mmCIF file of C-alpha atoms in Angstrom:
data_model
loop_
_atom_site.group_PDB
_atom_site.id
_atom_site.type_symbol
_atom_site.label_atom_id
_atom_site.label_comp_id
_atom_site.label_asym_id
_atom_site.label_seq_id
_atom_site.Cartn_x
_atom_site.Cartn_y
_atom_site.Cartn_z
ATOM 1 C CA UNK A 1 113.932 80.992 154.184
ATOM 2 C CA UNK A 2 112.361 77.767 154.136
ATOM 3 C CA UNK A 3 111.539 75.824 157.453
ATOM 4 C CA UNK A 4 112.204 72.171 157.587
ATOM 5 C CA UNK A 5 110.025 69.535 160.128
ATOM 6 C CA UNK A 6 111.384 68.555 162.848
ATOM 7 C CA UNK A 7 112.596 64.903 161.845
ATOM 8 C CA UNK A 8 110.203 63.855 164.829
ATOM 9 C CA UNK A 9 107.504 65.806 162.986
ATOM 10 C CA UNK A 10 104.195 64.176 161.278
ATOM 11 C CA UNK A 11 105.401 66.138 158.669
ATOM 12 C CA UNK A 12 108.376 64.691 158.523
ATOM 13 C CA UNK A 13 106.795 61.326 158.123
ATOM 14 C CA UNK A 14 104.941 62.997 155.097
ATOM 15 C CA UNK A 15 107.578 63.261 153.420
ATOM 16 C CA UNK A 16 109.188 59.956 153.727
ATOM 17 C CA UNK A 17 106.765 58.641 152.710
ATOM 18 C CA UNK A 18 106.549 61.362 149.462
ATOM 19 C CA UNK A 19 110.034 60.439 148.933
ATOM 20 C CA UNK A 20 109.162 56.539 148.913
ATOM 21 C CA UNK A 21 106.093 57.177 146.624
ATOM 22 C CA UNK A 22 108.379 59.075 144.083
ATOM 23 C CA UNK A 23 110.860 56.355 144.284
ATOM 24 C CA UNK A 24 108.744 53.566 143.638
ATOM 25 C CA UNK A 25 106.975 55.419 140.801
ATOM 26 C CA UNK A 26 110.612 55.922 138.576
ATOM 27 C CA UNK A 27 111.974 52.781 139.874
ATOM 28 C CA UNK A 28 109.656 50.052 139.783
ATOM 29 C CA UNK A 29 110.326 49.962 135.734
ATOM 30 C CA UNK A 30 113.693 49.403 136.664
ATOM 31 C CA UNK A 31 113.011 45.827 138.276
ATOM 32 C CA UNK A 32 112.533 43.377 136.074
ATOM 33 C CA UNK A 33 114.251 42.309 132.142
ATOM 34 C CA UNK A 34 111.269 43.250 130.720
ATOM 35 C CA UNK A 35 110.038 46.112 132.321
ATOM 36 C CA UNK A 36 113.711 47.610 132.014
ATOM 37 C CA UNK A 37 114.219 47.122 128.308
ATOM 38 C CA UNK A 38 111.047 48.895 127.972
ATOM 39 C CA UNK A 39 112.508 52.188 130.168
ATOM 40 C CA UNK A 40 115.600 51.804 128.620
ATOM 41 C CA UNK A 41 114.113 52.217 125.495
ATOM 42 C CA UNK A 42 111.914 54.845 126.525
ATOM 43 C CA UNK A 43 114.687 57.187 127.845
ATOM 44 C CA UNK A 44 116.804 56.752 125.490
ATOM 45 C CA UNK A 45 113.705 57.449 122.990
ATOM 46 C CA UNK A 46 113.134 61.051 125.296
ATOM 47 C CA UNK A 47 117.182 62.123 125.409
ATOM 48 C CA UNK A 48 117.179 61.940 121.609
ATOM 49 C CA UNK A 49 113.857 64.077 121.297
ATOM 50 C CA UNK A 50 115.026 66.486 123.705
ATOM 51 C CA UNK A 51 118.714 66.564 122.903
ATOM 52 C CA UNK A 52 119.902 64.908 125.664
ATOM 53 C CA UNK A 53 121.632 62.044 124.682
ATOM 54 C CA UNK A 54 120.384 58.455 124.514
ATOM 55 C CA UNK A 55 121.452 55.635 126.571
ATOM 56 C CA UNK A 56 123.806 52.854 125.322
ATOM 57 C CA UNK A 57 122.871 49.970 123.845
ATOM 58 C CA UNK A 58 121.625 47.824 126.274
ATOM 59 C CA UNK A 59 123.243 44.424 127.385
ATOM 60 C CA UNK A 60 122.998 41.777 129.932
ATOM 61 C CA UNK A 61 125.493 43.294 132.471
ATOM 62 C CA UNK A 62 123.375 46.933 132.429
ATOM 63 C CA UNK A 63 120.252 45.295 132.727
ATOM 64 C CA UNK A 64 121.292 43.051 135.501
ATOM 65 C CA UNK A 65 122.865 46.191 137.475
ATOM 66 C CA UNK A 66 119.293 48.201 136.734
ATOM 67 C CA UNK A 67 117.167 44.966 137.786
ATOM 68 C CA UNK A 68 119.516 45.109 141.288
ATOM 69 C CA UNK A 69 118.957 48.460 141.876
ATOM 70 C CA UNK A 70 115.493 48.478 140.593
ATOM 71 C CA UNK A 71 114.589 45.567 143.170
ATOM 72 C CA UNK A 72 116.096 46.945 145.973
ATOM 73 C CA UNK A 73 115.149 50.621 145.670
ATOM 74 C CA UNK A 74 111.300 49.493 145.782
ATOM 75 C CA UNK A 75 111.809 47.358 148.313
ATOM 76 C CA UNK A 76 112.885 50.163 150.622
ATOM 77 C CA UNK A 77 110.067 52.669 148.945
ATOM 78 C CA UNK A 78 107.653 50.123 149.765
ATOM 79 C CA UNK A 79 108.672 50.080 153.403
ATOM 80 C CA UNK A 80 108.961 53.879 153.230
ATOM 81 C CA UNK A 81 105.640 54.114 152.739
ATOM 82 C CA UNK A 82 104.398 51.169 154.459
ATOM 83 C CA UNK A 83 105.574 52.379 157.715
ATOM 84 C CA UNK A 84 107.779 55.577 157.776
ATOM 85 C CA UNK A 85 109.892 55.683 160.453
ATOM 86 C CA UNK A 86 112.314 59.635 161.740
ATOM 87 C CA UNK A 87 115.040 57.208 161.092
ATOM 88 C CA UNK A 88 114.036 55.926 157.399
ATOM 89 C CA UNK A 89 114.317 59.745 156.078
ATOM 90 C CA UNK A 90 117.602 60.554 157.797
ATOM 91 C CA UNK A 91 118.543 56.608 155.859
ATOM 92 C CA UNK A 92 117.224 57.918 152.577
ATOM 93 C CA UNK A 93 118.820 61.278 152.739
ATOM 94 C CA UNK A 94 122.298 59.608 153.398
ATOM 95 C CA UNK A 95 121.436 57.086 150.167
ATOM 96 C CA UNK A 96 120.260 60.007 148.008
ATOM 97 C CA UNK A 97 123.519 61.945 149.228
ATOM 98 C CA UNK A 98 125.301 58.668 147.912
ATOM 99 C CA UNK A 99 123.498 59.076 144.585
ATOM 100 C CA UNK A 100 123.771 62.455 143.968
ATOM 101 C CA UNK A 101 127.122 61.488 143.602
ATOM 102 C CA UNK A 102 127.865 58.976 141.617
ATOM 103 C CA UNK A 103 125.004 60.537 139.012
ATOM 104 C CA UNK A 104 127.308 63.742 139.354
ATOM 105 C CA UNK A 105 129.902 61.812 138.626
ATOM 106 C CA UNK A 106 128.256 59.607 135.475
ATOM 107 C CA UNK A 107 127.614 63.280 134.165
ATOM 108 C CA UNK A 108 131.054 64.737 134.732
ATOM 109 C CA UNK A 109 132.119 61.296 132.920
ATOM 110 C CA UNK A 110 129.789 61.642 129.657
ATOM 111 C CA UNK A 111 126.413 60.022 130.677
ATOM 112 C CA UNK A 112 123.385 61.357 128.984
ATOM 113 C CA UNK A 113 122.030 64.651 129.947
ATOM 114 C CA UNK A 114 118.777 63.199 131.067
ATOM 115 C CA UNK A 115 120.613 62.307 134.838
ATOM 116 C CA UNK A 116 120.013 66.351 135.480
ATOM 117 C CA UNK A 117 116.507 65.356 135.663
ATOM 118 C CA UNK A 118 116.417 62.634 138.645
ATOM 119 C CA UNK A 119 119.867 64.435 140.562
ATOM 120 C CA UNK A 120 117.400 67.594 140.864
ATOM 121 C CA UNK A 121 114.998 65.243 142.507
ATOM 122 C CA UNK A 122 117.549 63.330 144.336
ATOM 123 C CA UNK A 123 118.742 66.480 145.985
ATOM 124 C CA UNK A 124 115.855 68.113 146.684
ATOM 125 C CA UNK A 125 114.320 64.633 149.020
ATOM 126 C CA UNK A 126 118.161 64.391 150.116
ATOM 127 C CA UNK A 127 118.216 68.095 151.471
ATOM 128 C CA UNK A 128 114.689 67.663 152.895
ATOM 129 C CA UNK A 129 115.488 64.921 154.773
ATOM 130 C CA UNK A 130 119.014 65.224 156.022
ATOM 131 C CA UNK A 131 119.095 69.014 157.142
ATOM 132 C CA UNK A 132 116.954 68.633 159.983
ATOM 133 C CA UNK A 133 118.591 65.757 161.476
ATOM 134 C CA UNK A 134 121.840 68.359 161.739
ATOM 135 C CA UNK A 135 119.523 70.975 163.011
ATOM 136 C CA UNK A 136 118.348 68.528 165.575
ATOM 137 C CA UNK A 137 121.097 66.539 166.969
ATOM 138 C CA UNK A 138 119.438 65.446 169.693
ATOM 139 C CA UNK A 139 116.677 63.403 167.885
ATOM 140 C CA UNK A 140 117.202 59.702 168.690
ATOM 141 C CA UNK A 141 117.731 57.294 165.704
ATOM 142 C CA UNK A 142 114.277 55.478 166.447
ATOM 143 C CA UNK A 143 112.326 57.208 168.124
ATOM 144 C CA UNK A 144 108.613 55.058 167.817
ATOM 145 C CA UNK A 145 108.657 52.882 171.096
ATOM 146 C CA UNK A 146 105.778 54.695 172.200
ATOM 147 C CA UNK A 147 103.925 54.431 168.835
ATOM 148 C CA UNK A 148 104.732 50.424 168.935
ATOM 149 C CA UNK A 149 103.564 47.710 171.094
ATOM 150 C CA UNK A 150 104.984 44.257 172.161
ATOM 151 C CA UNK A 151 103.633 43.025 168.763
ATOM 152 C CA UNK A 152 105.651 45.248 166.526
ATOM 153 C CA UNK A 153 102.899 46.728 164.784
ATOM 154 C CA UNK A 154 102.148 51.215 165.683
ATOM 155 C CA UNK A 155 98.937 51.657 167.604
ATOM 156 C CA UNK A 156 97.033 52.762 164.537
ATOM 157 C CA UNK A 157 97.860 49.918 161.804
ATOM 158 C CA UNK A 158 95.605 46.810 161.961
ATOM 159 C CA UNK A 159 96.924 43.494 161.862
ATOM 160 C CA UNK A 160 94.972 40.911 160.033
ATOM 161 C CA UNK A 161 95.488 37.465 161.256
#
């Protein structure tokens, strides 16, 4: 059996911050017209090769929904890895639970057969960040007022001003 950190674990934080570095690495493509059309084409390039389906043809309304989600998600991997917080993996396990989901459900629907390869990912990070919030109730939600000072920044980051 495998053993989980403790959410109030460094190695906890480690992988938070794994989690972020993996996110920002598949979605920063997603965050801009350009950058998308160029995944998008790429994919759907790799699902035909490998017999698992291309994407559709893309259109303003897909690449404004990737470009959204794109933008966001490395917003929140950048502050993931920035400064990982107990509370930001038990927030990214609920999120990955969410998109788990609806990729399950894009799959049950039709959707290429490439999804298998980011829900795999998706539940792995989701699994090892959730489960040991359940296994330890107790933990508070932010748990770093020792770690941060009046000025908002943990004892061992330097602020530049």
């Amino acid at each position: 059996m495998i053993r989980l950190p403790s959410p109030t674990s460094p190695a906890y934080l480690r992988v938070v911050r794994a989690s972020a570095w993996y996110d920002l690495v598949v979605t920063v493509g997603f965050a801009t017209p350009r950058t998308y059309a160029l995944v998008h084409d790429a994919l759907s390039s790799w699902g035909q090769a490998w017999g698992l389906g291309d994407l559709p043809e893309l259109d303003p309304m897909q690449t404004l929904y990737a470009n959204l989600m794109g933008s966001v998600v490395v917003v929140w991997a950048v502050l993931r890895i920035v400064r990982p917080l107990p509370v930001h993996g038990l927030l990214d396990g609920v999120a990955r639970t969410l998109f788990t989901a609806w990729q399950a459900y894009a799959l049950a629907h039709g959707a290429t057969q490439l999804l298998w390869l980011f829900l795999g990912v998706e539940v792995t990070f989701g699994v090892v960040q959730f489960v040991p919030w359940r296994r330890n109730r107790g933990t508070e939600l932010v748990n770093d007022r020792a770690a941060v000072p009046a000025h908002g920044y943990p004892q061992h980051a330097r602020r530049s001003e």
